[in-house]
Amino acid sequence: MTTELIKEIEKEYLKPEGELPALNPGDSVKVMVRIREGNKERLQGYEGVIIKLAGAGVSKTITVRRVFQGVGVERVFLLHSPKVESIKVLRRGDVRRAKLYYLRERTGKAARIREKTTQK
C-alpha cells in the first residue's frame, strides 16, 4: 500500500510522456539546463555521451560524459527535474553494454562509439 501511495504522489512531478525522448547508453545528447546566477536565469547546454541510465520514476537519472580541455567531465542529471529544460538526442550510439564505464580510460579515436543505423 505504501509504494502505491508514493507512486501516486510522485505522478504529479513526472514530466509528460512526449517531453522526454527515448534515451539509451551511447547516445550523444545535448541537455539544456537552467542556471541561476544571482537573480538572473539562463539556459546552458551540456553536450556529451550517456554512459549510464539509473533509477526509475521521479528519481531516474542519466550520467553524461564529455571531454573538456583534455579532462573528462561527468555530470548526473535528474530527468524529471524542473532544472532540466530539454534533452535533444544528437546521435544514436550502437553499444552492447548498459554501462559504458570503459570510456573513462579511453581517449581520442578509441573513445568513439559507432552510430546506430536504422534499417527499414
PDB file of N, CA, C and O in Angstrom, residues 32-100:
ATOM      1  N   MET A  32      19.770  20.817 -22.029  1.00  0.00           N
ATOM      2  CA  MET A  32      19.642  22.245 -21.721  1.00  0.00           C
ATOM      3  C   MET A  32      19.226  22.366 -20.260  1.00  0.00           C
ATOM      4  O   MET A  32      18.182  21.851 -19.853  1.00  0.00           O
ATOM      5  N   VAL A  33      20.076  23.048 -19.473  1.00  0.00           N
ATOM      6  CA  VAL A  33      19.884  23.145 -18.034  1.00  0.00           C
ATOM      7  C   VAL A  33      19.685  24.605 -17.647  1.00  0.00           C
ATOM      8  O   VAL A  33      20.358  25.495 -18.175  1.00  0.00           O
ATOM      9  N   ARG A  34      18.743  24.838 -16.745  1.00  0.00           N
ATOM     10  CA  ARG A  34      18.537  26.189 -16.221  1.00  0.00           C
ATOM     11  C   ARG A  34      19.621  26.494 -15.188  1.00  0.00           C
ATOM     12  O   ARG A  34      19.788  25.769 -14.219  1.00  0.00           O
ATOM     13  N   ILE A  35      20.327  27.592 -15.409  1.00  0.00           N
ATOM     14  CA  ILE A  35      21.380  28.041 -14.493  1.00  0.00           C
ATOM     15  C   ILE A  35      20.926  29.355 -13.877  1.00  0.00           C
ATOM     16  O   ILE A  35      20.489  30.259 -14.585  1.00  0.00           O
ATOM     17  N   ARG A  36      21.040  29.431 -12.565  1.00  0.00           N
ATOM     18  CA  ARG A  36      20.651  30.652 -11.861  1.00  0.00           C
ATOM     19  C   ARG A  36      21.900  31.373 -11.383  1.00  0.00           C
ATOM     20  O   ARG A  36      22.716  30.808 -10.649  1.00  0.00           O
ATOM     21  N   GLU A  37      22.048  32.619 -11.819  1.00  0.00           N
ATOM     22  CA  GLU A  37      23.178  33.448 -11.405  1.00  0.00           C
ATOM     23  C   GLU A  37      22.612  34.717 -10.788  1.00  0.00           C
ATOM     24  O   GLU A  37      22.120  35.591 -11.507  1.00  0.00           O
ATOM     25  N   GLY A  38      22.698  34.815  -9.484  1.00  0.00           N
ATOM     26  CA  GLY A  38      22.098  35.956  -8.793  1.00  0.00           C
ATOM     27  C   GLY A  38      20.591  35.899  -8.943  1.00  0.00           C
ATOM     28  O   GLY A  38      19.956  34.924  -8.570  1.00  0.00           O
ATOM     29  N   ASN A  39      20.027  36.961  -9.528  1.00  0.00           N
ATOM     30  CA  ASN A  39      18.579  36.955  -9.750  1.00  0.00           C
ATOM     31  C   ASN A  39      18.227  36.696 -11.218  1.00  0.00           C
ATOM     32  O   ASN A  39      17.078  36.778 -11.603  1.00  0.00           O
ATOM     33  N   LYS A  40      19.239  36.355 -12.033  1.00  0.00           N
ATOM     34  CA  LYS A  40      19.013  36.060 -13.448  1.00  0.00           C
ATOM     35  C   LYS A  40      19.011  34.548 -13.664  1.00  0.00           C
ATOM     36  O   LYS A  40      19.674  33.809 -12.960  1.00  0.00           O
ATOM     37  N   GLU A  41      18.272  34.128 -14.657  1.00  0.00           N
ATOM     38  CA  GLU A  41      18.227  32.717 -15.010  1.00  0.00           C
ATOM     39  C   GLU A  41      18.472  32.583 -16.502  1.00  0.00           C
ATOM     40  O   GLU A  41      17.940  33.347 -17.301  1.00  0.00           O
ATOM     41  N   ARG A  42      19.316  31.617 -16.876  1.00  0.00           N
ATOM     42  CA  ARG A  42      19.612  31.399 -18.290  1.00  0.00           C
ATOM     43  C   ARG A  42      19.703  29.911 -18.560  1.00  0.00           C
ATOM     44  O   ARG A  42      19.736  29.105 -17.634  1.00  0.00           O
ATOM     45  N   LEU A  43      19.736  29.544 -19.838  1.00  0.00           N
ATOM     46  CA  LEU A  43      19.877  28.152 -20.236  1.00  0.00           C
ATOM     47  C   LEU A  43      21.310  27.890 -20.668  1.00  0.00           C
ATOM     48  O   LEU A  43      21.922  28.712 -21.349  1.00  0.00           O
ATOM     49  N   GLN A  44      21.819  26.736 -20.266  1.00  0.00           N
ATOM     50  CA  GLN A  44      23.172  26.344 -20.643  1.00  0.00           C
ATOM     51  C   GLN A  44      23.117  24.917 -21.185  1.00  0.00           C
ATOM     52  O   GLN A  44      22.507  24.035 -20.580  1.00  0.00           O
ATOM     53  N   GLY A  45      23.748  24.706 -22.311  1.00  0.00           N
ATOM     54  CA  GLY A  45      23.775  23.380 -22.920  1.00  0.00           C
ATOM     55  C   GLY A  45      24.938  22.561 -22.405  1.00  0.00           C
ATOM     56  O   GLY A  45      26.029  23.078 -22.177  1.00  0.00           O
ATOM     57  N   TYR A  46      24.717  21.268 -22.215  1.00  0.00           N
ATOM     58  CA  TYR A  46      25.764  20.328 -21.815  1.00  0.00           C
ATOM     59  C   TYR A  46      25.695  19.165 -22.795  1.00  0.00           C
ATOM     60  O   TYR A  46      24.705  18.430 -22.819  1.00  0.00           O
ATOM     61  N   GLU A  47      26.733  19.026 -23.614  1.00  0.00           N
ATOM     62  CA  GLU A  47      26.719  18.046 -24.691  1.00  0.00           C
ATOM     63  C   GLU A  47      27.712  16.940 -24.390  1.00  0.00           C
ATOM     64  O   GLU A  47      28.863  17.209 -24.052  1.00  0.00           O
ATOM     65  N   GLY A  48      27.256  15.693 -24.507  1.00  0.00           N
ATOM     66  CA  GLY A  48      28.138  14.568 -24.237  1.00  0.00           C
ATOM     67  C   GLY A  48      27.462  13.245 -24.544  1.00  0.00           C
ATOM     68  O   GLY A  48      26.402  13.194 -25.163  1.00  0.00           O
ATOM     69  N   VAL A  49      28.097  12.161 -24.074  1.00  0.00           N
ATOM     70  CA  VAL A  49      27.619  10.803 -24.321  1.00  0.00           C
ATOM     71  C   VAL A  49      27.019  10.242 -23.039  1.00  0.00           C
ATOM     72  O   VAL A  49      27.607  10.383 -21.961  1.00  0.00           O
ATOM     73  N   ILE A  50      25.865   9.605 -23.154  1.00  0.00           N
ATOM     74  CA  ILE A  50      25.246   8.957 -21.993  1.00  0.00           C
ATOM     75  C   ILE A  50      26.040   7.692 -21.688  1.00  0.00           C
ATOM     76  O   ILE A  50      26.145   6.809 -22.531  1.00  0.00           O
ATOM     77  N   ILE A  51      26.618   7.618 -20.478  1.00  0.00           N
ATOM     78  CA  ILE A  51      27.349   6.406 -20.099  1.00  0.00           C
ATOM     79  C   ILE A  51      26.558   5.552 -19.114  1.00  0.00           C
ATOM     80  O   ILE A  51      26.915   4.401 -18.889  1.00  0.00           O
ATOM     81  N   LYS A  52      25.485   6.113 -18.548  1.00  0.00           N
ATOM     82  CA  LYS A  52      24.732   5.351 -17.557  1.00  0.00           C
ATOM     83  C   LYS A  52      23.313   5.870 -17.443  1.00  0.00           C
ATOM     84  O   LYS A  52      23.088   7.080 -17.437  1.00  0.00           O
ATOM     85  N   LEU A  53      22.371   4.950 -17.364  1.00  0.00           N
ATOM     86  CA  LEU A  53      20.984   5.242 -17.013  1.00  0.00           C
ATOM     87  C   LEU A  53      20.719   4.558 -15.683  1.00  0.00           C
ATOM     88  O   LEU A  53      21.113   3.409 -15.501  1.00  0.00           O
ATOM     89  N   ALA A  54      20.073   5.242 -14.761  1.00  0.00           N
ATOM     90  CA  ALA A  54      19.824   4.646 -13.450  1.00  0.00           C
ATOM     91  C   ALA A  54      18.492   5.134 -12.902  1.00  0.00           C
ATOM     92  O   ALA A  54      18.003   6.197 -13.274  1.00  0.00           O
ATOM     93  N   GLY A  55      17.924   4.341 -12.001  1.00  0.00           N
ATOM     94  CA  GLY A  55      16.713   4.730 -11.303  1.00  0.00           C
ATOM     95  C   GLY A  55      15.466   4.526 -12.132  1.00  0.00           C
ATOM     96  O   GLY A  55      15.497   4.053 -13.262  1.00  0.00           O
ATOM     97  N   ALA A  56      14.351   4.902 -11.527  1.00  0.00           N
ATOM     98  CA  ALA A  56      13.051   4.789 -12.182  1.00  0.00           C
ATOM     99  C   ALA A  56      12.130   5.851 -11.610  1.00  0.00           C
ATOM    100  O   ALA A  56      12.357   6.360 -10.514  1.00  0.00           O
ATOM    101  N   GLY A  57      11.123   6.182 -12.353  1.00  0.00           N
ATOM    102  CA  GLY A  57      10.152   7.167 -11.885  1.00  0.00           C
ATOM    103  C   GLY A  57      10.774   8.544 -11.751  1.00  0.00           C
ATOM    104  O   GLY A  57      11.537   8.982 -12.603  1.00  0.00           O
ATOM    105  N   VAL A  58      10.453   9.229 -10.663  1.00  0.00           N
ATOM    106  CA  VAL A  58      10.947  10.585 -10.438  1.00  0.00           C
ATOM    107  C   VAL A  58      12.467  10.615 -10.270  1.00  0.00           C
ATOM    108  O   VAL A  58      13.115  11.575 -10.663  1.00  0.00           O
ATOM    109  N   SER A  59      13.037   9.551  -9.743  1.00  0.00           N
ATOM    110  CA  SER A  59      14.473   9.540  -9.458  1.00  0.00           C
ATOM    111  C   SER A  59      15.312   8.980 -10.604  1.00  0.00           C
ATOM    112  O   SER A  59      16.457   8.612 -10.400  1.00  0.00           O
ATOM    113  N   LYS A  60      14.762   8.929 -11.817  1.00  0.00           N
ATOM    114  CA  LYS A  60      15.515   8.421 -12.965  1.00  0.00           C
ATOM    115  C   LYS A  60      16.590   9.436 -13.350  1.00  0.00           C
ATOM    116  O   LYS A  60      16.309  10.632 -13.476  1.00  0.00           O
ATOM    117  N   THR A  61      17.817   8.941 -13.528  1.00  0.00           N
ATOM    118  CA  THR A  61      18.939   9.820 -13.848  1.00  0.00           C
ATOM    119  C   THR A  61      19.700   9.309 -15.059  1.00  0.00           C
ATOM    120  O   THR A  61      19.652   8.130 -15.398  1.00  0.00           O
ATOM    121  N   ILE A  62      20.429  10.239 -15.696  1.00  0.00           N
ATOM    122  CA  ILE A  62      21.393   9.878 -16.729  1.00  0.00           C
ATOM    123  C   ILE A  62      22.724  10.502 -16.346  1.00  0.00           C
ATOM    124  O   ILE A  62      22.771  11.584 -15.760  1.00  0.00           O
ATOM    125  N   THR A  63      23.804   9.784 -16.648  1.00  0.00           N
ATOM    126  CA  THR A  63      25.143  10.324 -16.447  1.00  0.00           C
ATOM    127  C   THR A  63      25.708  10.624 -17.826  1.00  0.00           C
ATOM    128  O   THR A  63      25.786   9.741 -18.682  1.00  0.00           O
ATOM    129  N   VAL A  64      26.081  11.878 -18.043  1.00  0.00           N
ATOM    130  CA  VAL A  64      26.580  12.327 -19.334  1.00  0.00           C
ATOM    131  C   VAL A  64      28.060  12.674 -19.186  1.00  0.00           C
ATOM    132  O   VAL A  64      28.454  13.374 -18.257  1.00  0.00           O
ATOM    133  N   ARG A  65      28.881  12.142 -20.108  1.00  0.00           N
ATOM    134  CA  ARG A  65      30.324  12.365 -20.061  1.00  0.00           C
ATOM    135  C   ARG A  65      30.762  13.140 -21.291  1.00  0.00           C
ATOM    136  O   ARG A  65      30.319  12.873 -22.402  1.00  0.00           O
ATOM    137  N   ARG A  66      31.652  14.094 -21.068  1.00  0.00           N
ATOM    138  CA  ARG A  66      32.279  14.796 -22.174  1.00  0.00           C
ATOM    139  C   ARG A  66      33.702  15.137 -21.785  1.00  0.00           C
ATOM    140  O   ARG A  66      34.052  15.140 -20.601  1.00  0.00           O
ATOM    141  N   VAL A  67      34.519  15.410 -22.774  1.00  0.00           N
ATOM    142  CA  VAL A  67      35.909  15.791 -22.522  1.00  0.00           C
ATOM    143  C   VAL A  67      36.020  17.286 -22.784  1.00  0.00           C
ATOM    144  O   VAL A  67      35.705  17.760 -23.874  1.00  0.00           O
ATOM    145  N   PHE A  68      36.451  18.023 -21.765  1.00  0.00           N
ATOM    146  CA  PHE A  68      36.576  19.475 -21.864  1.00  0.00           C
ATOM    147  C   PHE A  68      38.010  19.857 -21.520  1.00  0.00           C
ATOM    148  O   PHE A  68      38.487  19.571 -20.420  1.00  0.00           O
ATOM    149  N   GLN A  69      38.713  20.438 -22.489  1.00  0.00           N
ATOM    150  CA  GLN A  69      40.114  20.847 -22.340  1.00  0.00           C
ATOM    151  C   GLN A  69      40.990  19.696 -21.856  1.00  0.00           C
ATOM    152  O   GLN A  69      41.821  19.841 -20.968  1.00  0.00           O
ATOM    153  N   GLY A  70      40.753  18.513 -22.438  1.00  0.00           N
ATOM    154  CA  GLY A  70      41.569  17.354 -22.125  1.00  0.00           C
ATOM    155  C   GLY A  70      41.217  16.640 -20.834  1.00  0.00           C
ATOM    156  O   GLY A  70      41.868  15.676 -20.462  1.00  0.00           O
ATOM    157  N   VAL A  71      40.183  17.101 -20.135  1.00  0.00           N
ATOM    158  CA  VAL A  71      39.777  16.492 -18.867  1.00  0.00           C
ATOM    159  C   VAL A  71      38.365  15.936 -19.037  1.00  0.00           C
ATOM    160  O   VAL A  71      37.469  16.627 -19.509  1.00  0.00           O
ATOM    161  N   GLY A  72      38.178  14.676 -18.648  1.00  0.00           N
ATOM    162  CA  GLY A  72      36.855  14.073 -18.719  1.00  0.00           C
ATOM    163  C   GLY A  72      35.966  14.599 -17.610  1.00  0.00           C
ATOM    164  O   GLY A  72      36.355  14.601 -16.443  1.00  0.00           O
ATOM    165  N   VAL A  73      34.774  15.067 -17.990  1.00  0.00           N
ATOM    166  CA  VAL A  73      33.829  15.620 -17.018  1.00  0.00           C
ATOM    167  C   VAL A  73      32.533  14.832 -17.124  1.00  0.00           C
ATOM    168  O   VAL A  73      31.988  14.669 -18.206  1.00  0.00           O
ATOM    169  N   GLU A  74      32.054  14.314 -15.992  1.00  0.00           N
ATOM    170  CA  GLU A  74      30.783  13.592 -15.956  1.00  0.00           C
ATOM    171  C   GLU A  74      29.797  14.361 -15.106  1.00  0.00           C
ATOM    172  O   GLU A  74      30.163  14.900 -14.066  1.00  0.00           O
ATOM    173  N   ARG A  75      28.566  14.392 -15.564  1.00  0.00           N
ATOM    174  CA  ARG A  75      27.542  15.107 -14.832  1.00  0.00           C
ATOM    175  C   ARG A  75      26.286  14.261 -14.794  1.00  0.00           C
ATOM    176  O   ARG A  75      25.921  13.633 -15.791  1.00  0.00           O
ATOM    177  N   VAL A  76      25.627  14.231 -13.656  1.00  0.00           N
ATOM    178  CA  VAL A  76      24.413  13.432 -13.468  1.00  0.00           C
ATOM    179  C   VAL A  76      23.211  14.376 -13.519  1.00  0.00           C
ATOM    180  O   VAL A  76      23.191  15.407 -12.847  1.00  0.00           O
ATOM    181  N   PHE A  77      22.227  14.016 -14.335  1.00  0.00           N
ATOM    182  CA  PHE A  77      21.015  14.822 -14.474  1.00  0.00           C
ATOM    183  C   PHE A  77      19.806  14.016 -14.037  1.00  0.00           C
ATOM    184  O   PHE A  77      19.624  12.875 -14.459  1.00  0.00           O
ATOM    185  N   LEU A  78      18.963  14.614 -13.220  1.00  0.00           N
ATOM    186  CA  LEU A  78      17.656  14.047 -12.891  1.00  0.00           C
ATOM    187  C   LEU A  78      16.733  14.373 -14.058  1.00  0.00           C
ATOM    188  O   LEU A  78      16.529  15.543 -14.388  1.00  0.00           O
ATOM    189  N   LEU A  79      16.189  13.369 -14.709  1.00  0.00           N
ATOM    190  CA  LEU A  79      15.399  13.603 -15.913  1.00  0.00           C
ATOM    191  C   LEU A  79      14.141  14.419 -15.652  1.00  0.00           C
ATOM    192  O   LEU A  79      13.734  15.226 -16.477  1.00  0.00           O
ATOM    193  N   HIS A  80      13.518  14.225 -14.509  1.00  0.00           N
ATOM    194  CA  HIS A  80      12.250  14.893 -14.232  1.00  0.00           C
ATOM    195  C   HIS A  80      12.425  16.166 -13.399  1.00  0.00           C
ATOM    196  O   HIS A  80      11.446  16.706 -12.890  1.00  0.00           O
ATOM    197  N   SER A  81      13.658  16.644 -13.288  1.00  0.00           N
ATOM    198  CA  SER A  81      13.924  17.868 -12.538  1.00  0.00           C
ATOM    199  C   SER A  81      13.429  19.084 -13.314  1.00  0.00           C
ATOM    200  O   SER A  81      13.544  19.140 -14.541  1.00  0.00           O
ATOM    201  N   PRO A  82      12.897  20.081 -12.618  1.00  0.00           N
ATOM    202  CA  PRO A  82      12.494  21.304 -13.319  1.00  0.00           C
ATOM    203  C   PRO A  82      13.687  22.085 -13.872  1.00  0.00           C
ATOM    204  O   PRO A  82      13.517  22.923 -14.745  1.00  0.00           O
ATOM    205  N   LYS A  83      14.897  21.794 -13.398  1.00  0.00           N
ATOM    206  CA  LYS A  83      16.090  22.478 -13.918  1.00  0.00           C
ATOM    207  C   LYS A  83      16.489  21.982 -15.300  1.00  0.00           C
ATOM    208  O   LYS A  83      17.158  22.683 -16.041  1.00  0.00           O
ATOM    209  N   VAL A  84      16.082  20.760 -15.643  1.00  0.00           N
ATOM    210  CA  VAL A  84      16.368  20.223 -16.979  1.00  0.00           C
ATOM    211  C   VAL A  84      15.262  20.716 -17.911  1.00  0.00           C
ATOM    212  O   VAL A  84      14.119  20.278 -17.827  1.00  0.00           O
ATOM    213  N   GLU A  85      15.627  21.647 -18.800  1.00  0.00           N
ATOM    214  CA  GLU A  85      14.659  22.240 -19.721  1.00  0.00           C
ATOM    215  C   GLU A  85      14.301  21.269 -20.841  1.00  0.00           C
ATOM    216  O   GLU A  85      13.132  21.018 -21.102  1.00  0.00           O
ATOM    217  N   SER A  86      15.325  20.738 -21.504  1.00  0.00           N
ATOM    218  CA  SER A  86      15.062  19.819 -22.609  1.00  0.00           C
ATOM    219  C   SER A  86      16.275  18.928 -22.839  1.00  0.00           C
ATOM    220  O   SER A  86      17.389  19.263 -22.438  1.00  0.00           O
ATOM    221  N   ILE A  87      16.035  17.799 -23.510  1.00  0.00           N
ATOM    222  CA  ILE A  87      17.107  16.879 -23.882  1.00  0.00           C
ATOM    223  C   ILE A  87      16.921  16.567 -25.357  1.00  0.00           C
ATOM    224  O   ILE A  87      15.828  16.167 -25.778  1.00  0.00           O
ATOM    225  N   LYS A  88      17.986  16.785 -26.132  1.00  0.00           N
ATOM    226  CA  LYS A  88      17.931  16.519 -27.563  1.00  0.00           C
ATOM    227  C   LYS A  88      18.953  15.447 -27.898  1.00  0.00           C
ATOM    228  O   LYS A  88      20.129  15.572 -27.536  1.00  0.00           O
ATOM    229  N   VAL A  89      18.511  14.386 -28.569  1.00  0.00           N
ATOM    230  CA  VAL A  89      19.416  13.317 -28.987  1.00  0.00           C
ATOM    231  C   VAL A  89      20.058  13.738 -30.305  1.00  0.00           C
ATOM    232  O   VAL A  89      19.369  13.959 -31.302  1.00  0.00           O
ATOM    233  N   LEU A  90      21.395  13.858 -30.300  1.00  0.00           N
ATOM    234  CA  LEU A  90      22.118  14.262 -31.493  1.00  0.00           C
ATOM    235  C   LEU A  90      22.493  13.057 -32.358  1.00  0.00           C
ATOM    236  O   LEU A  90      22.441  13.130 -33.581  1.00  0.00           O
ATOM    237  N   ARG A  91      22.923  11.972 -31.712  1.00  0.00           N
ATOM    238  CA  ARG A  91      23.316  10.737 -32.405  1.00  0.00           C
ATOM    239  C   ARG A  91      22.882   9.548 -31.577  1.00  0.00           C
ATOM    240  O   ARG A  91      22.956   9.581 -30.355  1.00  0.00           O
ATOM    241  N   ARG A  92      22.479   8.484 -32.245  1.00  0.00           N
ATOM    242  CA  ARG A  92      22.161   7.233 -31.554  1.00  0.00           C
ATOM    243  C   ARG A  92      23.406   6.364 -31.575  1.00  0.00           C
ATOM    244  O   ARG A  92      23.975   6.119 -32.645  1.00  0.00           O
ATOM    245  N   GLY A  93      23.841   5.903 -30.417  1.00  0.00           N
ATOM    246  CA  GLY A  93      25.026   5.064 -30.329  1.00  0.00           C
ATOM    247  C   GLY A  93      24.674   3.596 -30.400  1.00  0.00           C
ATOM    248  O   GLY A  93      23.645   3.169 -29.886  1.00  0.00           O
ATOM    249  N   ASP A  94      25.551   2.813 -31.040  1.00  0.00           N
ATOM    250  CA  ASP A  94      25.352   1.372 -31.153  1.00  0.00           C
ATOM    251  C   ASP A  94      26.346   0.690 -30.218  1.00  0.00           C
ATOM    252  O   ASP A  94      27.511   0.506 -30.562  1.00  0.00           O
ATOM    253  N   VAL A  95      25.893   0.356 -29.003  1.00  0.00           N
ATOM    254  CA  VAL A  95      26.762  -0.253 -27.999  1.00  0.00           C
ATOM    255  C   VAL A  95      26.132  -1.545 -27.499  1.00  0.00           C
ATOM    256  O   VAL A  95      24.937  -1.773 -27.658  1.00  0.00           O
ATOM    257  N   ARG A  96      26.948  -2.393 -26.884  1.00  0.00           N
ATOM    258  CA  ARG A  96      26.473  -3.684 -26.403  1.00  0.00           C
ATOM    259  C   ARG A  96      26.366  -3.752 -24.885  1.00  0.00           C
ATOM    260  O   ARG A  96      26.049  -4.797 -24.340  1.00  0.00           O
ATOM    261  N   ARG A  97      26.690  -2.682 -24.206  1.00  0.00           N
ATOM    262  CA  ARG A  97      26.679  -2.677 -22.751  1.00  0.00           C
ATOM    263  C   ARG A  97      25.695  -1.650 -22.217  1.00  0.00           C
ATOM    264  O   ARG A  97      25.367  -0.676 -22.881  1.00  0.00           O
ATOM    265  N   ALA A  98      25.266  -1.856 -20.978  1.00  0.00           N
ATOM    266  CA  ALA A  98      24.347  -0.919 -20.342  1.00  0.00           C
ATOM    267  C   ALA A  98      25.098   0.214 -19.651  1.00  0.00           C
ATOM    268  O   ALA A  98      24.593   1.323 -19.545  1.00  0.00           O
ATOM    269  N   LYS A  99      26.301  -0.064 -19.180  1.00  0.00           N
ATOM    270  CA  LYS A  99      27.122   0.943 -18.508  1.00  0.00           C
ATOM    271  C   LYS A  99      28.433   1.071 -19.279  1.00  0.00           C
ATOM    272  O   LYS A  99      29.142   0.090 -19.471  1.00  0.00           O
ATOM    273  N   LEU A 100      28.760   2.274 -19.697  1.00  0.00           N
ATOM    274  CA  LEU A 100      29.921   2.490 -20.559  1.00  0.00           C
ATOM    275  C   LEU A 100      31.088   3.084 -19.781  1.00  0.00           C
ATOM    276  O   LEU A 100      31.723   4.045 -20.215  1.00  0.00           O
TER     277      LEU A 100
END
